Coordinates of C-alpha atoms and ligand atoms in Angstrom, one line a residue:
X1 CA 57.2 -50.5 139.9
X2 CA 59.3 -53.1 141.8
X3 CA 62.7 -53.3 141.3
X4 CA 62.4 -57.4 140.7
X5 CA 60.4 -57.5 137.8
X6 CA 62.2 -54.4 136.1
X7 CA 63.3 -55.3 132.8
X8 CA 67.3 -55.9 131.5
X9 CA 69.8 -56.3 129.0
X10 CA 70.2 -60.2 128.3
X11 CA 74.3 -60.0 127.8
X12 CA 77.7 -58.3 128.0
X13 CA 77.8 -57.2 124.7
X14 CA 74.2 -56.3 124.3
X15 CA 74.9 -53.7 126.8
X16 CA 77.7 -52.4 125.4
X17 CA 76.1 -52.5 121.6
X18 CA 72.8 -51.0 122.9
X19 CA 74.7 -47.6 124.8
X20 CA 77.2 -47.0 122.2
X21 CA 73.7 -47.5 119.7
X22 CA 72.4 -44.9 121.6
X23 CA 75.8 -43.3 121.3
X24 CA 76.5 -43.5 118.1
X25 CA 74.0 -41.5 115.5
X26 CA 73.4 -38.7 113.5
X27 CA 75.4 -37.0 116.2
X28 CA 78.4 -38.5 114.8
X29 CA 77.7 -38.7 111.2
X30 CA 75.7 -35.8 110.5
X31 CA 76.2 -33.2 113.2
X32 CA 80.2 -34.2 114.2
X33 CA 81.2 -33.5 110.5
X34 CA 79.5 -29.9 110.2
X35 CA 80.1 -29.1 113.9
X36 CA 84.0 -29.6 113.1
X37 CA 83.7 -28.1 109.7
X38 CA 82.6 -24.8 111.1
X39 CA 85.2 -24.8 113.0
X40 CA 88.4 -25.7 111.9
X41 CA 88.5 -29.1 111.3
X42 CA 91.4 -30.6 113.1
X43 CA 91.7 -28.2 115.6
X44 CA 88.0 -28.7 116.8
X45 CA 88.6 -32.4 116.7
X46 CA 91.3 -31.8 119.5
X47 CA 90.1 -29.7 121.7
X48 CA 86.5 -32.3 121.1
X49 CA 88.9 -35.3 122.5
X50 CA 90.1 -33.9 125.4
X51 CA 85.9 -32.7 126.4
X52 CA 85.4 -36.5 126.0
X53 CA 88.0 -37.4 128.5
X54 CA 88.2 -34.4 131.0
X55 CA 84.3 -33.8 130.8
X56 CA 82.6 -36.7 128.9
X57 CA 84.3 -40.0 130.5
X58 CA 83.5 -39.2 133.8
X59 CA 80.1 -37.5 133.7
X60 CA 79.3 -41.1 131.5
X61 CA 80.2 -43.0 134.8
X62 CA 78.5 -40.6 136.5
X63 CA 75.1 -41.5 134.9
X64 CA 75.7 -45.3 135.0
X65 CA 76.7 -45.3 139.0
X66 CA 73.6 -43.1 139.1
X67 CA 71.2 -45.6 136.7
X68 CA 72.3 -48.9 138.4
X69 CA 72.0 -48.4 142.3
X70 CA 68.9 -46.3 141.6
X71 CA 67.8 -48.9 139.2
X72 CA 64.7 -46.4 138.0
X73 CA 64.1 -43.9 136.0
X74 CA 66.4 -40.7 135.8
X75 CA 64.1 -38.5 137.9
X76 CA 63.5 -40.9 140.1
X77 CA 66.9 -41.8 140.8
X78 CA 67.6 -38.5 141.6
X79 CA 65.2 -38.7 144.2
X80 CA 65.9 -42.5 145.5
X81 CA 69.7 -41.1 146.1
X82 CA 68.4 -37.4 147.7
X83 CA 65.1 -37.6 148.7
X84 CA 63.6 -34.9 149.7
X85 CA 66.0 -32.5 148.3
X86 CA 66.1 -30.3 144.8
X87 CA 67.8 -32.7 143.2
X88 CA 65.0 -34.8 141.7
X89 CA 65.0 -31.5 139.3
X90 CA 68.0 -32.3 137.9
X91 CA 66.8 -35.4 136.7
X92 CA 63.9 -33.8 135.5
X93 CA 65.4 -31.6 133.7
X94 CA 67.4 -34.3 132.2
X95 CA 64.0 -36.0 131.0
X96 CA 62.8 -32.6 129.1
X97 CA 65.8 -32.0 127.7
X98 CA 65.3 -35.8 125.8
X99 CA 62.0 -34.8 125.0
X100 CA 63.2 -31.8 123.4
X101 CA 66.0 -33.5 121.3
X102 CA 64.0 -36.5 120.1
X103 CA 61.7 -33.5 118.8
X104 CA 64.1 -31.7 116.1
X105 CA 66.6 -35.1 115.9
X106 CA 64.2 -36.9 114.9
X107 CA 63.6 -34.4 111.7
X108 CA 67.0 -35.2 110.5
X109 CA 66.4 -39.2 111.2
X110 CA 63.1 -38.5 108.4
X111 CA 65.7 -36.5 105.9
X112 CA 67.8 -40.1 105.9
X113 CA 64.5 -42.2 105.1
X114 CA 63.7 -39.7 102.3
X115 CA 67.3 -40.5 101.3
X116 CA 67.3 -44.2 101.6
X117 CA 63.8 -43.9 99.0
X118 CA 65.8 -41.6 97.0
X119 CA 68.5 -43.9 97.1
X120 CA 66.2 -46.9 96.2
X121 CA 64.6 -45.3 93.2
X122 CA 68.1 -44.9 91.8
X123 CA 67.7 -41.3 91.8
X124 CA 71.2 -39.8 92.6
X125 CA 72.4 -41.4 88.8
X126 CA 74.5 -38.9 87.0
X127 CA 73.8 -35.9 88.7
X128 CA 76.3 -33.3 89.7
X129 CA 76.8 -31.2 92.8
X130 CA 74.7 -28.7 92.1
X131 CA 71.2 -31.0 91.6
X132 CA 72.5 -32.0 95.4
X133 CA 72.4 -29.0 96.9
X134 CA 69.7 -27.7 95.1
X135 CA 67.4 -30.7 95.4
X136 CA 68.5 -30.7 99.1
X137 CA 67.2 -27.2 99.8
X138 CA 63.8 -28.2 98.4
X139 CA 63.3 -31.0 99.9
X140 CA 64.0 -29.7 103.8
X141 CA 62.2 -26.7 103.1
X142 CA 59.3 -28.5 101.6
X143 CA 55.8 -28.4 104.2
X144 CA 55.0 -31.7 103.8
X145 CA 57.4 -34.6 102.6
X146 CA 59.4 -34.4 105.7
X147 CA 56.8 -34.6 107.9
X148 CA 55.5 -37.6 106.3
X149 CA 59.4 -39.2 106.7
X150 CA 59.2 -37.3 110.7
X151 CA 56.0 -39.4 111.3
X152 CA 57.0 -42.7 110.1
X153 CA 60.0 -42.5 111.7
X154 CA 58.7 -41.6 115.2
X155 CA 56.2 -44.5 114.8
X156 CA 58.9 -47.2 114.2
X157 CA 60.7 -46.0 117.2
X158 CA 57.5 -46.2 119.0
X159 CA 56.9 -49.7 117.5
X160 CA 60.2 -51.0 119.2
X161 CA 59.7 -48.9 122.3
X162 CA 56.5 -51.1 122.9
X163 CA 58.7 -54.6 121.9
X164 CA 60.6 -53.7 125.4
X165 CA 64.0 -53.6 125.9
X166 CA 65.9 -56.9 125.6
X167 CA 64.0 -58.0 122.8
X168 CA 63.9 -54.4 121.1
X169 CA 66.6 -52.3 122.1
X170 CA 69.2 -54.8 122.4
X171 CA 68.2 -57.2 119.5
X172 CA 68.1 -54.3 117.5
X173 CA 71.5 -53.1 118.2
X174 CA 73.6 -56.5 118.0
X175 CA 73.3 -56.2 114.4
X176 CA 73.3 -52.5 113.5
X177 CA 76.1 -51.6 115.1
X178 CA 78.7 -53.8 113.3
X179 CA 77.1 -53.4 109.7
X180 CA 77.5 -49.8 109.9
X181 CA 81.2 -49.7 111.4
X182 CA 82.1 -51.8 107.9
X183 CA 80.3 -49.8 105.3
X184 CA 81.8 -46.8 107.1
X185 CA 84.9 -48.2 106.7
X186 CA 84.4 -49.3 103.2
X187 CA 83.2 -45.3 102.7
X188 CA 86.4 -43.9 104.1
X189 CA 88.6 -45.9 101.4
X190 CA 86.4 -44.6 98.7
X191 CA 86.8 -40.9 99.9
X192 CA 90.5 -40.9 100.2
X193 CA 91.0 -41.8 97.3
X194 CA 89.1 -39.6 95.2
X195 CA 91.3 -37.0 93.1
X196 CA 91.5 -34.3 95.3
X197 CA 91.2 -35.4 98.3
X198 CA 93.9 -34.5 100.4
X199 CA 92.9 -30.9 101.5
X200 CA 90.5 -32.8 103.1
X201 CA 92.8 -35.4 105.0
X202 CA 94.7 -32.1 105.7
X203 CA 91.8 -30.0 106.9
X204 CA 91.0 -33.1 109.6
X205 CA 94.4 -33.4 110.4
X206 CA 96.7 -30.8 110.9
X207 CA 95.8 -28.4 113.8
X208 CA 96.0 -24.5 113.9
X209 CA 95.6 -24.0 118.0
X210 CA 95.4 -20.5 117.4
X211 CA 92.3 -20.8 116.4
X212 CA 90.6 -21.9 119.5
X213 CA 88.3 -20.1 121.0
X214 CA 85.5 -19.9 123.2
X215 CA 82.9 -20.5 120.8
X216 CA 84.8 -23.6 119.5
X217 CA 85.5 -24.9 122.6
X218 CA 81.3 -24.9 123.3
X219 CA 80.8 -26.4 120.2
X220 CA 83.0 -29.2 121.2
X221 CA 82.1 -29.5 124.8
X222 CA 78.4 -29.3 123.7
X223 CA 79.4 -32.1 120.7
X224 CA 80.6 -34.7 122.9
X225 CA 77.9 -34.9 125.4
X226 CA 75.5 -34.5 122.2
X227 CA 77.6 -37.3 120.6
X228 CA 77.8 -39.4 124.0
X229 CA 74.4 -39.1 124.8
X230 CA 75.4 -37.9 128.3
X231 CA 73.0 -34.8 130.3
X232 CA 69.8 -36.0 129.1
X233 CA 69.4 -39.4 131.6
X234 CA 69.7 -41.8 128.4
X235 CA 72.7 -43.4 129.9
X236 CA 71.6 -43.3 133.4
X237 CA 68.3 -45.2 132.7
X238 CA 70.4 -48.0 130.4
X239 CA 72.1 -48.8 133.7
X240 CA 69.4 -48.9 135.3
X241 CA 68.7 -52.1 132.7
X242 CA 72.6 -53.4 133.8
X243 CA 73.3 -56.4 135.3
X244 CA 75.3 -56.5 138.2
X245 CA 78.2 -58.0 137.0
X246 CA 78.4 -55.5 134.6
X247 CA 82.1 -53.1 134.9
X248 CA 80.9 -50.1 134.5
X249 CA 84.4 -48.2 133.7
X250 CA 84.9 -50.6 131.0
X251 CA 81.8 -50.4 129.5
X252 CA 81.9 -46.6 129.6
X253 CA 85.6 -46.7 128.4
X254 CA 84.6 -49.0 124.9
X255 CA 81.5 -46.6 124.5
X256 CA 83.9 -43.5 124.2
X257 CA 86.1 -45.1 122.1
X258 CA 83.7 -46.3 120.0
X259 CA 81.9 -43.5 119.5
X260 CA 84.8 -41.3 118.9
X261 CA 85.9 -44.2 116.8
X262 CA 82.8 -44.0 113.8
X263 CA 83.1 -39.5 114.5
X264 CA 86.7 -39.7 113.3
X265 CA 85.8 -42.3 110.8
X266 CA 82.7 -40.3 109.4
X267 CA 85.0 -36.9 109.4
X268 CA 87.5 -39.2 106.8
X269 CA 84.6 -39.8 105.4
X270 CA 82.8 -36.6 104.4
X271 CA 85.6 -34.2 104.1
X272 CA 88.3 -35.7 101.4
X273 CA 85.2 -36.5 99.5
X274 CA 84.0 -32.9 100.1
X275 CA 87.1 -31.1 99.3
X276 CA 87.5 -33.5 96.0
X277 CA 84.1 -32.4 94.7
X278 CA 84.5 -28.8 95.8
X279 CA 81.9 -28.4 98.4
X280 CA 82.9 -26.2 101.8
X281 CA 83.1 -27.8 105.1
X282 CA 80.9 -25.5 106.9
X283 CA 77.8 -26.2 104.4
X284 CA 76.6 -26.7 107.9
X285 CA 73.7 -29.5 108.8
X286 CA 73.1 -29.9 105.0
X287 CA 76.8 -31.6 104.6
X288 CA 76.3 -35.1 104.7
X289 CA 73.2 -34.9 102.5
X290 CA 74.8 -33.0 99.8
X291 CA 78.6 -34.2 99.7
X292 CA 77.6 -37.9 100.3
X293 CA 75.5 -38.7 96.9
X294 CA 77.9 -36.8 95.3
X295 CA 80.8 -39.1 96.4
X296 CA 79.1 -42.0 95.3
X297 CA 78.5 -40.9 91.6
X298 CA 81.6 -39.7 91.5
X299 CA 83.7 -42.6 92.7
X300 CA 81.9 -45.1 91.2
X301 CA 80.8 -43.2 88.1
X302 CA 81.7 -45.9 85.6
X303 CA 80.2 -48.6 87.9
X304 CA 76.8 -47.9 88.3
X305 CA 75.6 -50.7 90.3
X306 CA 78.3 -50.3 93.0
X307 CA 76.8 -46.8 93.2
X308 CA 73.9 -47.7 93.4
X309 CA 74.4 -50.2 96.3
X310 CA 77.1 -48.4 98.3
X311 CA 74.7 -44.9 98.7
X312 CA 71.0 -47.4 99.4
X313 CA 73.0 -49.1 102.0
X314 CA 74.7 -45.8 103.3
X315 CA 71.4 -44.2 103.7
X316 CA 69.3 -47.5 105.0
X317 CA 72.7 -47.6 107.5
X318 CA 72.1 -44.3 108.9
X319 CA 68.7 -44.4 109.3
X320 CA 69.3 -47.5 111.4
X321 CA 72.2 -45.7 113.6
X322 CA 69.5 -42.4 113.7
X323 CA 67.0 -45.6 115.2
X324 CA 69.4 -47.1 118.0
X325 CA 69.6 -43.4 119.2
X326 CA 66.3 -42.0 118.8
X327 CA 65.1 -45.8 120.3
X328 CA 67.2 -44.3 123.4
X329 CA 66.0 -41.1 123.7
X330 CA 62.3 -41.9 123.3
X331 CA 63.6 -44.8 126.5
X332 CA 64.1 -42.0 128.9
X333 CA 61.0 -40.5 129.0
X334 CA 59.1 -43.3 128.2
X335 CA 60.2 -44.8 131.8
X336 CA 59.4 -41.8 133.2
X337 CA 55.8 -41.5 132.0
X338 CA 55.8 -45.0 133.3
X339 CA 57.3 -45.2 136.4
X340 CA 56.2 -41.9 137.8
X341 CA 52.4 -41.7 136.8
X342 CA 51.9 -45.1 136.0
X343 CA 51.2 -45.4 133.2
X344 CA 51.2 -48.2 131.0
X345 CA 54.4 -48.7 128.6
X346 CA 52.2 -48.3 125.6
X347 CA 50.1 -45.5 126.9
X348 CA 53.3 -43.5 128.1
X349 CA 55.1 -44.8 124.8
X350 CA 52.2 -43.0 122.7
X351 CA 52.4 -39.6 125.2
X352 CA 55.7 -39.6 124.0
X353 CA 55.3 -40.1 120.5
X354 CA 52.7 -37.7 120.0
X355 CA 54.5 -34.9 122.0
X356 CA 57.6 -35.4 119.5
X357 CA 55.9 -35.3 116.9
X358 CA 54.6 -32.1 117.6
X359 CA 57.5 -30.4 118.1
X360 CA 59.2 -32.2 115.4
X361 CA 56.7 -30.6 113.2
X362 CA 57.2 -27.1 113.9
X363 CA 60.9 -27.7 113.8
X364 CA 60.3 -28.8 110.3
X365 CA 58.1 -26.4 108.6
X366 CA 60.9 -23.8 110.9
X367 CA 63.1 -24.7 108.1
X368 CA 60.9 -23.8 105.4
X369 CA 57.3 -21.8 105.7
X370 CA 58.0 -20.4 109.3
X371 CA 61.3 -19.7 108.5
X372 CA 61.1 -16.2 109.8
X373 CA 60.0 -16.8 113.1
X374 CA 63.3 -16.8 114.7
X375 CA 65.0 -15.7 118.4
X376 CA 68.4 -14.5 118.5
X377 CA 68.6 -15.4 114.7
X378 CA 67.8 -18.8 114.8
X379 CA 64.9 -20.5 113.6
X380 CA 63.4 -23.6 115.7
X381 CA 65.1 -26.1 114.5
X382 CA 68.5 -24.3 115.3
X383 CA 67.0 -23.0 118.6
X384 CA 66.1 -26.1 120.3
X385 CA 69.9 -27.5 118.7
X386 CA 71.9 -24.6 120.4
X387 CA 69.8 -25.1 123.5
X388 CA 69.9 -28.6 124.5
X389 CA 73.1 -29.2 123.2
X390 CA 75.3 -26.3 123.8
X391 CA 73.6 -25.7 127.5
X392 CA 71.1 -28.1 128.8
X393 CA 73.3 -31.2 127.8
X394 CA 76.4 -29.7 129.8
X395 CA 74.3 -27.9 132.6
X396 CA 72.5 -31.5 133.4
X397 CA 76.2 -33.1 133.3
X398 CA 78.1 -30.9 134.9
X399 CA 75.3 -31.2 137.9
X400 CA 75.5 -34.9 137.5
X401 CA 78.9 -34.8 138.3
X402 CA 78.5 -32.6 141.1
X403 CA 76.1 -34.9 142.6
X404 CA 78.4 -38.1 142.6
X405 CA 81.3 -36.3 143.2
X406 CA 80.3 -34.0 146.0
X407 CA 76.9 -35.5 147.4
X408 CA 76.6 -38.8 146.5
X409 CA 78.4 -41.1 149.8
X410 CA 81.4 -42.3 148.1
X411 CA 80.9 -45.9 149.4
X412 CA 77.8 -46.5 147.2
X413 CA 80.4 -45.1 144.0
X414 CA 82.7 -47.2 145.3
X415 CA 80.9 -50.2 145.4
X416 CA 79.3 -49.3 142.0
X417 CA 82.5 -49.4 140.1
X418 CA 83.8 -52.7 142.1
X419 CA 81.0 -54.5 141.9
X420 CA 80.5 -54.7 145.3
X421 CA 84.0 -55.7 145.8
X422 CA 84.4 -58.2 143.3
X423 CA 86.6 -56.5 140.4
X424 CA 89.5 -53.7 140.6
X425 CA 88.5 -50.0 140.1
X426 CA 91.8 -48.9 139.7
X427 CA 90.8 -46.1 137.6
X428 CA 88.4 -44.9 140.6
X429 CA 90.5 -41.8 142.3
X430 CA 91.0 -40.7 138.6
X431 CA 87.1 -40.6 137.9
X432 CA 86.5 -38.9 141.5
X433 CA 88.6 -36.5 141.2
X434 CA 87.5 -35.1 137.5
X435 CA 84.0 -35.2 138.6
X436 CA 84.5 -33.6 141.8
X437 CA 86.9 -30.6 140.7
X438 CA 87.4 -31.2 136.7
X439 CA 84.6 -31.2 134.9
X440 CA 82.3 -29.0 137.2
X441 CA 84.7 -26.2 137.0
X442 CA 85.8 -27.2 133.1
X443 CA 82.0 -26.7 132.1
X444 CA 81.2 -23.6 134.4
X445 CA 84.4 -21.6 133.1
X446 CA 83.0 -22.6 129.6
X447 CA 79.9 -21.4 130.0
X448 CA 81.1 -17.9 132.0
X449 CA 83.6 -17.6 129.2
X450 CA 80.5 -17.5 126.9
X451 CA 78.4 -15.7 128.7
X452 CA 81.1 -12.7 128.4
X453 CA 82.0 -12.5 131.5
X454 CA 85.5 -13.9 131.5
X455 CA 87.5 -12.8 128.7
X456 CA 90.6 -15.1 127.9
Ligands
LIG1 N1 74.2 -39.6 120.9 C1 73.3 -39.6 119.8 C2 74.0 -39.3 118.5 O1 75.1 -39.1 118.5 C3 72.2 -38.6 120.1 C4 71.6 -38.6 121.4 C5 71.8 -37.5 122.3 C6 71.0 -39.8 121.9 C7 71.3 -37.6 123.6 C8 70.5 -39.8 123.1 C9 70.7 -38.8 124.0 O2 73.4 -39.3 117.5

């Protein structure tokens, strides 16, 4: 496909709304929470901060220098900037790994439609924490109802997909994006100031650092480039949709803070609200599903209707934040199918659908009838989680940084980040350096650390 008639973003702020859609999603309000409830709440969220700026910040300008001189699809960039070179299997790589997360991700992104119905039939009236959990466990471990909520979610992806990506993706995301960032905000007052809710603030906000260690460390290395859609080419092929006036530090700089922004806002969310109603913070990928309806009876208990408005809106809200990101993931490999075996949007669009949705299927029923077919102790679901984003999300990004760092002729970086010139970079030795020493040897000492064969 020519580079002329490839399609882009129509503004500034499209771009920046449509990347930190991608950005922000479940990953921040469903998986953050329970990620940093397992371990250790405040201490996680540290050491997750520094991964975005050490590791996170600079791989993310990796993948847009990457995207927009390439201006193709992330395997084929690879190969535009090394061609004929092993490269092209980083970007490859990249594109299976998107296929695999759109597979169980978009599972949970069903769970919030069965929520929003829930929400609609006013069915979370006076119950207590127990009906939660237990109607919760039945539900996800049901055979069929989430595969129903798995296939109509994966077919309105697929429906916007097809629309294209100015009048789609970026449409799409102007509007989401600011409605949920003032419920959530709205959500957060409610939580704090539930009875009981200060363990909670406290749990988020006062550090033990002895309690770091390597396993927390790959949760929150794995979390931020889960959470900043960064390993998989998502980013990479947005760029490739830039304009070329677009700064691509600043852009990546708002999408980081944004992203860690909502995180930090969903954590005050979910956890004061937890502690107050008694739930634990590692309940684990169940959380938000459980402790959310439950914060809404209980702080509007003697105002039904507020209830009743606050949790449909939450749970249409998140769906719509589960969209912007599943819309991006489904992008990547989409363009691929495209691009490299020509294929035509819709016919690649419906490969990819239908490939998703197979996976997503047996990562569903792994939750509940195949629930004993497990590896290593983990079931599907938890399998392809663990591997995409504790190792193929960092493995693809700490390559990615290799290549601009060490391969990648630093004029063409240079010129990415100035525009050819015509805007300051000043920030530019600061990005070179963490991707050329930083965070390749920041994610390999991770990943030796866990592999056992460095012990500190
Ligand atoms: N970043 C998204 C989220 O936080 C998930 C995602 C991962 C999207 C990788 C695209 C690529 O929900």
């Amino acid at each position: 496909m020519g580079n002329k008639n490839r399609s882009n973003f129509g503004s500034r702020v499209g771009i920046i709304l449509a990347s930190a859609g991608s950005a922000v999603g479940l990953g921040n309000i469903w998986r953050f929470p329970f990620e940093a409830g397992n371990h250790g709440g405040a201490t996680f969220i540290i050491v997750y901060i520094i991964c975005i700026l050490l590791l996170g910040l600079p791989v993310m300008i990796a993948e847009f220098i990457i995207g927009r001189s390439a201006l193709a699809n992330t395997a084929r960039a690879f190969q535009k900037l090394a061609p004929r070179t092993a490269w092209k299997w980083v970007g490859r790589i990249a594109v299976l790994t998107g296929c695999l997360i759109l597979g169980y991700y978009a599972v949970v992104a069903g769970w919030t439609l069965e929520y929003t119905m829930q929400a609609v039939l006013n069915n979370f009236d006076g119950k207590q924490s127990e009906h939660f959990i237990q109607s919760f466990n039945t539900f996800s471990t049901n055979s069929w109802r989430p595969i129903i909520w798995l296939f109509v979610f994966l077919l309105g992806t697929h429906f916007i997909i097809v629309k294209g990506v100015e009048k789609g993706i970026e449409r799409a995301s102007k509007i989401l994006m600011p409605a949920l960032f003032i419920l959530l905000v709205a959500l957060v007052i409610c939580s704090v100031s539930l009875p009981g809710s200060e363990k909670g603030v406290e749990f988020l906000l006062k550090p033990n650092l002895s309690k770091v260690n390597g396993n927390l460390i790959l949760a929150a290395m794995g979390q931020a480039f889960f959470s900043l859609s960064l390993g998989m080419g998502c980013l990479c092929t947005y760029a490739s949709y830039f304009g070329a006036k677009t700064n691509l530090t600043q852009t990546a700089l708002s999408v980081g803070v944004i992203d860690t922004f909502v995180a930090i806002l969903a954590g005050l969310m979910i956890f004061p609200a937890a502690f107050a109603v008694g739930i634990q913070p590692d309940a684990g990928p169940s959380l938000i599903f459980i402790t959310l309806p439950n914060v809404f009876q209980q702080a509007f208990g003697s105002y039904p209707i507020i209830a009743y408005i606050s949790s449909l809106l939450f749970y249409v809200l998140l769906a719509l934040a589960a969209l912007t990101s599943t819309i991006s993931l489904h992008e990547v490999v989409t363009a691929y199918l495209h691009e490299e075996f020509n294929f035509s949007r819709g016919k690649a669009a419906k490969v990819v659908t239908f490939v998703c949705l197979t996976i997503g299927l047996f990562s569903s029923l792994s939750l509940g009838a195949l629930k004993n077919i497990t590896l290593g102790g983990l079931n599907l679901f938890e399998g392809l989680d663990f591997l995409t984003a504790k190792i193929m999300l960092p493995l693809v990004g700490m390559f990615t940084a290799i290549f601009v760092g060490w391969y990648l002729d630093k004029k063409i970086s240079w010129s990415q980040l100035t525009n050819n010139n015509s805007i300051k970079a000043p920030l530019f030795k600061v990005v070179l350096f963490l991707l050329k020493f930083v965070a390749p040897l920041g994610i390999a000492l991770i990943f030796i650390h866990e592999l056992g064969l460095l012990n500190i």
